[in-house]
Tab-separated table of C-alpha atoms in Angstrom:
chain	number	residue	atom	x	y	z
H	20	UNK	CA	3.604	65.882	42.957
H	21	UNK	CA	4.305	63.015	45.850
H	22	UNK	CA	5.917	60.340	44.766
H	23	UNK	CA	7.163	59.225	41.239
H	24	UNK	CA	4.842	59.361	38.415
H	25	UNK	CA	5.123	56.419	36.336
H	26	UNK	CA	3.246	54.432	34.812
H	27	UNK	CA	3.456	50.968	35.577
H	28	UNK	CA	2.228	48.804	32.173
H	29	UNK	CA	1.015	44.684	32.768
H	30	UNK	CA	0.332	42.506	30.184
H	31	UNK	CA	-2.680	41.328	29.893
H	32	UNK	CA	-4.216	38.438	27.976
H	33	UNK	CA	-5.902	38.436	24.891
H	34	UNK	CA	-9.595	39.135	24.287
H	35	UNK	CA	-12.228	39.146	21.762
H	36	UNK	CA	-15.331	41.152	21.828
H	37	UNK	CA	-18.541	41.382	19.884
H	38	UNK	CA	-21.791	43.983	19.808
H	39	UNK	CA	-25.158	43.285	21.388
H	40	UNK	CA	-28.395	45.479	21.100
H	41	UNK	CA	-31.827	45.881	22.759
H	42	UNK	CA	-33.245	45.119	26.332
H	43	UNK	CA	-31.939	41.688	27.345
H	44	UNK	CA	-29.386	41.690	24.661
H	45	UNK	CA	-26.316	39.595	24.872
H	46	UNK	CA	-24.918	36.772	23.225
H	47	UNK	CA	-26.683	33.694	25.222
H	48	UNK	CA	-30.273	33.024	24.661
H	49	UNK	CA	-30.121	31.655	27.834
H	50	UNK	CA	-32.285	28.516	29.846
H	51	UNK	CA	-29.804	25.939	27.513
H	52	UNK	CA	-27.925	25.139	30.389
H	53	UNK	CA	-30.247	21.807	31.667
H	54	UNK	CA	-30.025	21.747	35.328
H	55	UNK	CA	-27.293	24.023	35.841
H	56	UNK	CA	-27.401	26.547	38.168
H	57	UNK	CA	-28.126	29.969	36.463
H	58	UNK	CA	-26.492	33.020	36.758
H	59	UNK	CA	-27.119	36.831	35.376
H	60	UNK	CA	-24.171	38.649	34.082
H	61	UNK	CA	-25.700	42.240	33.897
H	62	UNK	CA	-23.783	45.393	32.483
H	63	UNK	CA	-24.819	48.756	32.616
H	64	UNK	CA	-25.932	48.717	29.321
H	65	UNK	CA	-25.484	46.694	26.187
H	66	UNK	CA	-24.112	47.492	22.786
H	67	UNK	CA	-20.723	48.901	24.280
H	68	UNK	CA	-17.628	46.910	22.911
H	69	UNK	CA	-16.203	47.067	27.329
H	70	UNK	CA	-19.686	45.397	28.613
H	71	UNK	CA	-20.049	42.771	25.371
H	72	UNK	CA	-16.217	42.085	26.143
H	73	UNK	CA	-17.211	41.237	30.109
H	74	UNK	CA	-19.855	39.032	29.121
H	75	UNK	CA	-18.265	36.830	26.542
H	76	UNK	CA	-15.730	36.454	29.393
H	77	UNK	CA	-18.249	35.375	31.898
H	78	UNK	CA	-20.106	33.472	29.561
H	79	UNK	CA	-17.021	31.152	28.650
H	80	UNK	CA	-16.187	30.949	32.321
H	81	UNK	CA	-19.605	29.596	33.170
H	82	UNK	CA	-18.660	26.357	30.820
H	83	UNK	CA	-15.261	26.066	33.295
H	84	UNK	CA	-17.201	26.368	36.464
H	85	UNK	CA	-20.389	24.242	35.660
H	86	UNK	CA	-22.613	27.287	35.599
H	87	UNK	CA	-25.288	28.344	33.097
H	88	UNK	CA	-23.880	32.122	32.667
H	89	UNK	CA	-26.295	34.531	30.620
H	90	UNK	CA	-25.382	38.223	29.654
H	91	UNK	CA	-28.358	39.777	30.191
H	92	UNK	CA	-28.736	43.934	29.959
H	93	UNK	CA	-30.899	46.907	28.450
H	94	UNK	CA	-29.823	49.092	25.674
H	95	UNK	CA	-30.806	51.550	28.250
H	96	UNK	CA	-28.251	52.575	31.207
H	97	UNK	CA	-31.105	53.240	34.046
H	98	UNK	CA	-31.731	52.469	37.537
H	99	UNK	CA	-35.179	51.535	36.380
H	100	UNK	CA	-33.906	48.896	33.612
H	101	UNK	CA	-31.548	47.775	36.148
H	102	UNK	CA	-34.320	47.190	38.666
H	103	UNK	CA	-36.491	45.356	36.325
H	104	UNK	CA	-33.760	42.948	35.321
H	105	UNK	CA	-32.794	42.258	38.776
H	106	UNK	CA	-36.314	41.269	39.559
H	107	UNK	CA	-37.245	39.800	37.020
H	108	UNK	CA	-34.079	36.959	37.274
H	109	UNK	CA	-34.621	36.628	40.903
H	110	UNK	CA	-38.641	35.876	40.263
H	111	UNK	CA	-37.152	33.243	37.618
H	112	UNK	CA	-35.487	31.366	40.152
H	113	UNK	CA	-31.708	32.438	39.286
H	114	UNK	CA	-29.068	31.150	41.504
H	115	UNK	CA	-26.780	34.352	41.650
H	116	UNK	CA	-26.472	38.153	39.749
H	117	UNK	CA	-23.566	39.666	39.038
H	118	UNK	CA	-24.082	43.301	38.323
H	119	UNK	CA	-22.133	46.360	37.090
H	120	UNK	CA	-24.685	49.035	39.095
H	121	UNK	CA	-25.633	52.669	37.441
H	122	UNK	CA	-26.529	53.587	41.037
H	123	UNK	CA	-24.579	53.024	44.246
H	124	UNK	CA	-28.133	52.954	46.056
H	125	UNK	CA	-30.874	52.705	43.735
H	126	UNK	CA	-30.415	48.902	43.156
H	127	UNK	CA	-30.459	48.440	46.981
H	128	UNK	CA	-34.219	47.253	47.352
H	129	UNK	CA	-34.288	44.775	44.828
H	130	UNK	CA	-30.626	43.239	45.408
H	131	UNK	CA	-31.481	42.999	49.240
H	132	UNK	CA	-34.889	41.444	48.323
H	133	UNK	CA	-32.581	39.010	45.819
H	134	UNK	CA	-30.410	38.199	49.092
H	135	UNK	CA	-32.938	37.404	50.974
H	136	UNK	CA	-34.458	34.713	48.816
H	137	UNK	CA	-30.626	33.014	48.979
H	138	UNK	CA	-29.585	34.534	45.926
H	139	UNK	CA	-25.899	35.128	45.423
H	140	UNK	CA	-25.491	39.004	44.545
H	141	UNK	CA	-22.152	40.345	43.443
H	142	UNK	CA	-21.117	43.484	41.689
H	143	UNK	CA	-18.437	44.008	38.686
H	144	UNK	CA	-17.091	46.798	36.976
H	145	UNK	CA	-19.487	49.734	39.207
H	146	UNK	CA	-20.465	49.078	42.796
H	147	UNK	CA	-23.499	49.666	44.475
H	148	UNK	CA	-23.566	50.471	48.313
H	149	UNK	CA	-22.075	47.372	50.040
H	150	UNK	CA	-24.198	46.609	52.121
H	151	UNK	CA	-26.505	45.622	49.080
H	152	UNK	CA	-24.070	43.204	47.481
H	153	UNK	CA	-21.777	40.429	48.892
H	154	UNK	CA	-18.744	40.877	46.969
H	155	UNK	CA	-17.504	43.529	44.702
H	156	UNK	CA	-15.014	42.277	41.665
H	157	UNK	CA	-12.997	45.320	41.497
H	158	UNK	CA	-10.890	46.439	38.686
H	159	UNK	CA	-8.814	48.659	41.036
H	160	UNK	CA	-9.276	50.684	44.121
H	161	UNK	CA	-9.933	54.194	43.930
H	162	UNK	CA	-6.396	54.861	44.629
H	163	UNK	CA	-4.867	52.908	42.032
H	164	UNK	CA	-7.377	54.025	39.066
H	165	UNK	CA	-7.284	57.563	40.072
H	166	UNK	CA	-3.842	57.980	40.458
H	167	UNK	CA	-2.923	56.313	37.013
H	168	UNK	CA	-5.513	58.936	35.561
H	169	UNK	CA	-3.219	61.823	36.841
H	170	UNK	CA	0.169	59.906	35.921
H	171	UNK	CA	-0.773	59.626	32.314
H	172	UNK	CA	-1.923	62.987	32.028
H	173	UNK	CA	1.573	64.052	33.873
H	174	UNK	CA	3.334	62.360	31.137
H	175	UNK	CA	2.824	65.457	28.622
H	176	UNK	CA	1.520	68.293	30.954
H	177	UNK	CA	4.389	68.982	33.527
H	178	UNK	CA	2.337	68.959	36.902
H	179	UNK	CA	4.517	72.112	38.208
H	180	UNK	CA	3.550	74.351	35.498
H	181	UNK	CA	-0.029	76.347	35.479
H	182	UNK	CA	-2.603	74.190	32.898
H	183	UNK	CA	-6.425	74.106	32.759
H	184	UNK	CA	-7.767	70.436	32.896
H	185	UNK	CA	-11.301	69.233	32.766
H	186	UNK	CA	-13.069	65.798	33.633
H	187	UNK	CA	-15.665	63.757	31.130
H	188	UNK	CA	-17.258	60.842	32.262
H	189	UNK	CA	-20.805	59.097	32.178
H	190	UNK	CA	-22.607	60.625	34.680
H	191	UNK	CA	-22.568	61.744	38.395
H	192	UNK	CA	-24.662	59.341	39.834
H	193	UNK	CA	-21.952	55.901	38.142
H	194	UNK	CA	-19.657	54.906	41.667
H	195	UNK	CA	-16.433	53.704	39.935
H	196	UNK	CA	-16.123	56.745	37.653
H	197	UNK	CA	-17.110	59.249	40.378
H	198	UNK	CA	-14.471	57.526	42.725
H	199	UNK	CA	-11.738	57.647	40.443
H	200	UNK	CA	-12.462	61.160	39.463
H	201	UNK	CA	-12.372	62.299	43.543
H	202	UNK	CA	-9.235	60.694	43.430
H	203	UNK	CA	-7.845	62.407	40.652
H	204	UNK	CA	-9.032	65.391	41.556
H	205	UNK	CA	-7.697	65.342	45.073
H	206	UNK	CA	-4.072	64.698	43.503
H	207	UNK	CA	-4.522	67.348	41.142
H	208	UNK	CA	-5.555	70.278	43.605
H	209	UNK	CA	-2.638	69.052	46.526
H	210	UNK	CA	0.270	67.718	44.306
H	211	UNK	CA	0.022	69.886	40.933
H	212	UNK	CA	-0.388	73.433	39.931
H	213	UNK	CA	-3.226	72.606	37.323
H	214	UNK	CA	-6.748	74.053	37.427
H	215	UNK	CA	-9.733	72.047	37.224
H	216	UNK	CA	-12.052	73.891	34.991
H	217	UNK	CA	-14.929	71.708	34.431
H	218	UNK	CA	-16.614	68.337	34.670
H	219	UNK	CA	-19.103	67.060	31.905
H	220	UNK	CA	-21.216	64.303	31.405
H	221	UNK	CA	-22.247	62.159	28.284
H	222	UNK	CA	-24.601	59.781	30.380
H	223	UNK	CA	-22.809	56.682	27.610
H	224	UNK	CA	-24.154	58.438	24.712
H	225	UNK	CA	-21.380	58.312	22.212
H	226	UNK	CA	-23.014	61.375	20.035
H	227	UNK	CA	-23.180	63.622	23.184
H	228	UNK	CA	-19.820	62.806	24.277
H	229	UNK	CA	-18.796	64.117	21.140
H	230	UNK	CA	-20.672	67.178	21.439
H	231	UNK	CA	-19.769	67.823	24.893
H	232	UNK	CA	-16.478	67.738	24.386
H	233	UNK	CA	-16.516	69.930	21.707
H	234	UNK	CA	-18.587	72.549	23.590
H	235	UNK	CA	-15.750	71.971	26.298
H	236	UNK	CA	-13.092	72.465	24.135
H	237	UNK	CA	-14.838	76.098	22.688
H	238	UNK	CA	-16.028	77.280	26.187
H	239	UNK	CA	-11.803	76.954	27.500
H	240	UNK	CA	-9.602	77.812	24.611
H	241	UNK	CA	-6.289	77.463	27.343
H	242	UNK	CA	-7.589	73.788	27.887
H	243	UNK	CA	-4.600	71.399	28.362
H	244	UNK	CA	-5.769	68.199	29.161
H	245	UNK	CA	-8.855	66.180	29.024
H	246	UNK	CA	-9.280	63.166	31.614
H	247	UNK	CA	-11.577	60.550	30.513
H	248	UNK	CA	-12.486	57.564	32.722
H	249	UNK	CA	-15.260	56.274	30.375
H	250	UNK	CA	-15.925	53.951	27.544
H	251	UNK	CA	-17.932	56.107	25.535
H	252	UNK	CA	-16.508	59.232	26.833
H	253	UNK	CA	-12.755	58.650	25.733
H	254	UNK	CA	-13.475	58.025	22.013
H	255	UNK	CA	-16.037	60.704	22.089
H	256	UNK	CA	-13.346	63.014	23.212
H	257	UNK	CA	-10.899	61.994	20.707
H	258	UNK	CA	-13.085	62.298	17.845
H	259	UNK	CA	-13.956	65.829	18.797
H	260	UNK	CA	-10.126	66.808	19.268
H	261	UNK	CA	-10.048	65.426	16.047
H	262	UNK	CA	-13.107	67.336	14.667
H	263	UNK	CA	-11.932	70.451	16.021
H	264	UNK	CA	-7.901	69.650	14.912
H	265	UNK	CA	-7.273	70.534	18.318
H	266	UNK	CA	-3.580	69.346	18.697
H	267	UNK	CA	-2.496	70.709	22.155
H	268	UNK	CA	-4.848	69.041	24.503
H	269	UNK	CA	-3.480	66.003	26.418
H	270	UNK	CA	-6.274	63.254	26.515
H	271	UNK	CA	-6.167	60.412	28.841
H	272	UNK	CA	-8.648	57.968	30.301
H	273	UNK	CA	-10.442	54.722	30.458
H	274	UNK	CA	-11.759	52.794	27.195
H	275	UNK	CA	-11.061	49.478	24.586
H	276	UNK	CA	-8.177	48.842	22.481
H	277	UNK	CA	-10.485	47.811	19.483
H	278	UNK	CA	-12.318	51.389	20.198
H	279	UNK	CA	-9.274	53.693	20.498
H	280	UNK	CA	-6.951	52.124	17.892
H	281	UNK	CA	-7.358	54.846	14.836
H	282	UNK	CA	-6.619	57.507	17.122
H	283	UNK	CA	-3.645	56.038	18.694
H	284	UNK	CA	-2.340	55.685	14.903
H	285	UNK	CA	-4.206	59.094	14.100
H	286	UNK	CA	-1.747	60.524	16.644
H	287	UNK	CA	-5.104	62.292	18.828
H	288	UNK	CA	-3.572	60.521	21.949
H	289	UNK	CA	-0.604	59.119	22.993
H	290	UNK	CA	-2.071	56.576	25.903
H	291	UNK	CA	-4.865	55.294	27.585
H	292	UNK	CA	-5.438	52.684	30.304
H	293	UNK	CA	-8.149	49.799	30.629
H	294	UNK	CA	-7.916	46.418	32.540
H	295	UNK	CA	-8.662	42.847	30.964
H	296	UNK	CA	-12.559	43.313	31.337
H	297	UNK	CA	-12.695	39.815	30.005
H	298	UNK	CA	-11.100	38.455	32.843
H	299	UNK	CA	-12.940	40.432	35.331
H	300	UNK	CA	-15.743	38.733	33.749
H	301	UNK	CA	-14.738	35.653	34.166
H	302	UNK	CA	-13.075	36.384	37.504
H	303	UNK	CA	-16.500	37.180	38.820
H	304	UNK	CA	-17.946	33.817	37.637
H	305	UNK	CA	-14.885	31.850	39.642
H	306	UNK	CA	-16.087	33.688	42.705
H	307	UNK	CA	-19.930	33.372	42.139
H	308	UNK	CA	-19.216	29.202	41.266
H	309	UNK	CA	-16.980	29.287	45.001
H	310	UNK	CA	-20.230	30.551	47.181
H	311	UNK	CA	-23.069	28.650	45.207
H	312	UNK	CA	-20.680	25.379	45.651
H	313	UNK	CA	-21.899	26.386	49.596
H	314	UNK	CA	-18.347	27.942	50.470
H	315	UNK	CA	-18.427	31.281	52.736
H	316	UNK	CA	-15.588	34.131	52.086
H	317	UNK	CA	-14.847	36.798	54.826
H	318	UNK	CA	-12.340	39.548	54.952
H	319	UNK	CA	-9.153	38.078	54.834
H	320	UNK	CA	-9.954	34.744	53.528
H	321	UNK	CA	-7.976	33.532	50.470
H	322	UNK	CA	-9.014	30.779	47.717
H	323	UNK	CA	-7.684	29.167	45.091
H	324	UNK	CA	-9.699	29.299	41.710
H	325	UNK	CA	-8.764	27.552	38.172
H	326	UNK	CA	-7.160	30.258	36.098
H	327	UNK	CA	-7.075	33.038	38.559
H	328	UNK	CA	-4.609	31.109	41.487
H	329	UNK	CA	-5.237	32.584	44.805
H	330	UNK	CA	-7.778	34.856	45.163
H	331	UNK	CA	-7.636	37.302	48.544
H	332	UNK	CA	-10.799	38.884	49.982
H	333	UNK	CA	-9.891	42.623	50.901
H	334	UNK	CA	-12.207	44.843	53.313
H	335	UNK	CA	-14.650	47.547	51.603
H	336	UNK	CA	-12.069	49.966	53.270
H	337	UNK	CA	-10.001	49.593	49.999
H	338	UNK	CA	-12.692	51.350	48.281
H	339	UNK	CA	-13.345	53.825	50.754
H	340	UNK	CA	-16.431	52.201	52.666
H	341	UNK	CA	-17.014	52.173	56.216
H	342	UNK	CA	-19.111	49.355	56.110
H	343	UNK	CA	-17.904	45.960	57.246
H	344	UNK	CA	-19.794	42.670	57.373
H	345	UNK	CA	-19.422	38.849	57.925
H	346	UNK	CA	-19.820	37.581	53.619
H	347	UNK	CA	-18.701	40.944	52.570
H	348	UNK	CA	-15.970	42.290	51.002
H	349	UNK	CA	-14.081	43.371	47.998
H	350	UNK	CA	-11.749	41.083	45.336
H	351	UNK	CA	-9.889	42.977	43.690
H	352	UNK	CA	-7.852	42.343	40.465
H	353	UNK	CA	-4.184	42.668	40.196
H	354	UNK	CA	-2.979	44.257	37.210
H	355	UNK	CA	-4.054	47.572	34.615
H	356	UNK	CA	-2.439	47.921	31.455
H	357	UNK	CA	-1.668	51.302	29.568
H	358	UNK	CA	-1.501	51.472	25.794
H	359	UNK	CA	0.384	53.045	23.413
H	360	UNK	CA	1.136	52.864	19.890
H	361	UNK	CA	4.397	50.590	20.654
H	362	UNK	CA	1.953	47.838	22.277
H	363	UNK	CA	-1.555	47.972	21.052
H	364	UNK	CA	-1.052	46.074	18.368
H	365	UNK	CA	-0.467	43.311	20.890
H	366	UNK	CA	-4.264	43.349	21.748
H	367	UNK	CA	-7.230	42.546	20.129
H	368	UNK	CA	-10.476	43.504	22.287
């Protein structure tokens, strides 16, 4: 493998998360912000700790930046549900939409209609095609996150030895996870002796995630590693390995510390990673506030956001896109964290 394979762990803020259920589920009833600008912070789906934590961070930041931020989503991760939400809040006169998209292009018509009406449109967590939003608040570039997945797996699976590995995440249409997996697969194919034997999907469904992993392991008795960059696929895979008493399979991926804590403590896996999703929600609101104040942003611009220091607009090319335009780009979070038995006790989200 080219370059050093090492894991850079960084310290993140402590965060807390709750749970939500049902369409429009969130911790805010909305509409109680008086004359404050209204912002809808939309997850892929509600009822998942990762998104609830992001929503909590966004709503808390709304008070700091003088915005009425409402965490609004559906329990169903579908294009139809997200389009319905976007159209509803656009017609109700919301000033900004911040969306974690379930599709790169499925929301574009609704989001472009919102922008035509003067609504600030941002994405967080999972992007649309760049022409369908103004700025993407990214947890890391595909190169950063795809490399991190391979680095974690390589801690226990030597890259110069033949080994069967598989990928497991939410959906073949989700932009962020597909980008990370594409980078990771490229590194594996070019820089290791590993063989990728399968890629399975569990559509954000926890029980299906367990079933998919059990089927994957049973179909590939020589499997050495599962890479699961998804908040449901990773704990589902861990539960399946525990059910099967499959001790010889290295499991890595992305999920929240509170969800994965028991599996770390039970030695089902040694490490996984994430970023501070509550901070990501808050940073998205900071960007929205800057734009709603009448400011413009272009690639290369920097601005000061209270609590975040200096933020800079990067070109879409850092995410692998060809599209560039005025008032359009990506703002990347600076750090990610690898959780192990040694540090997971320091986090609560």
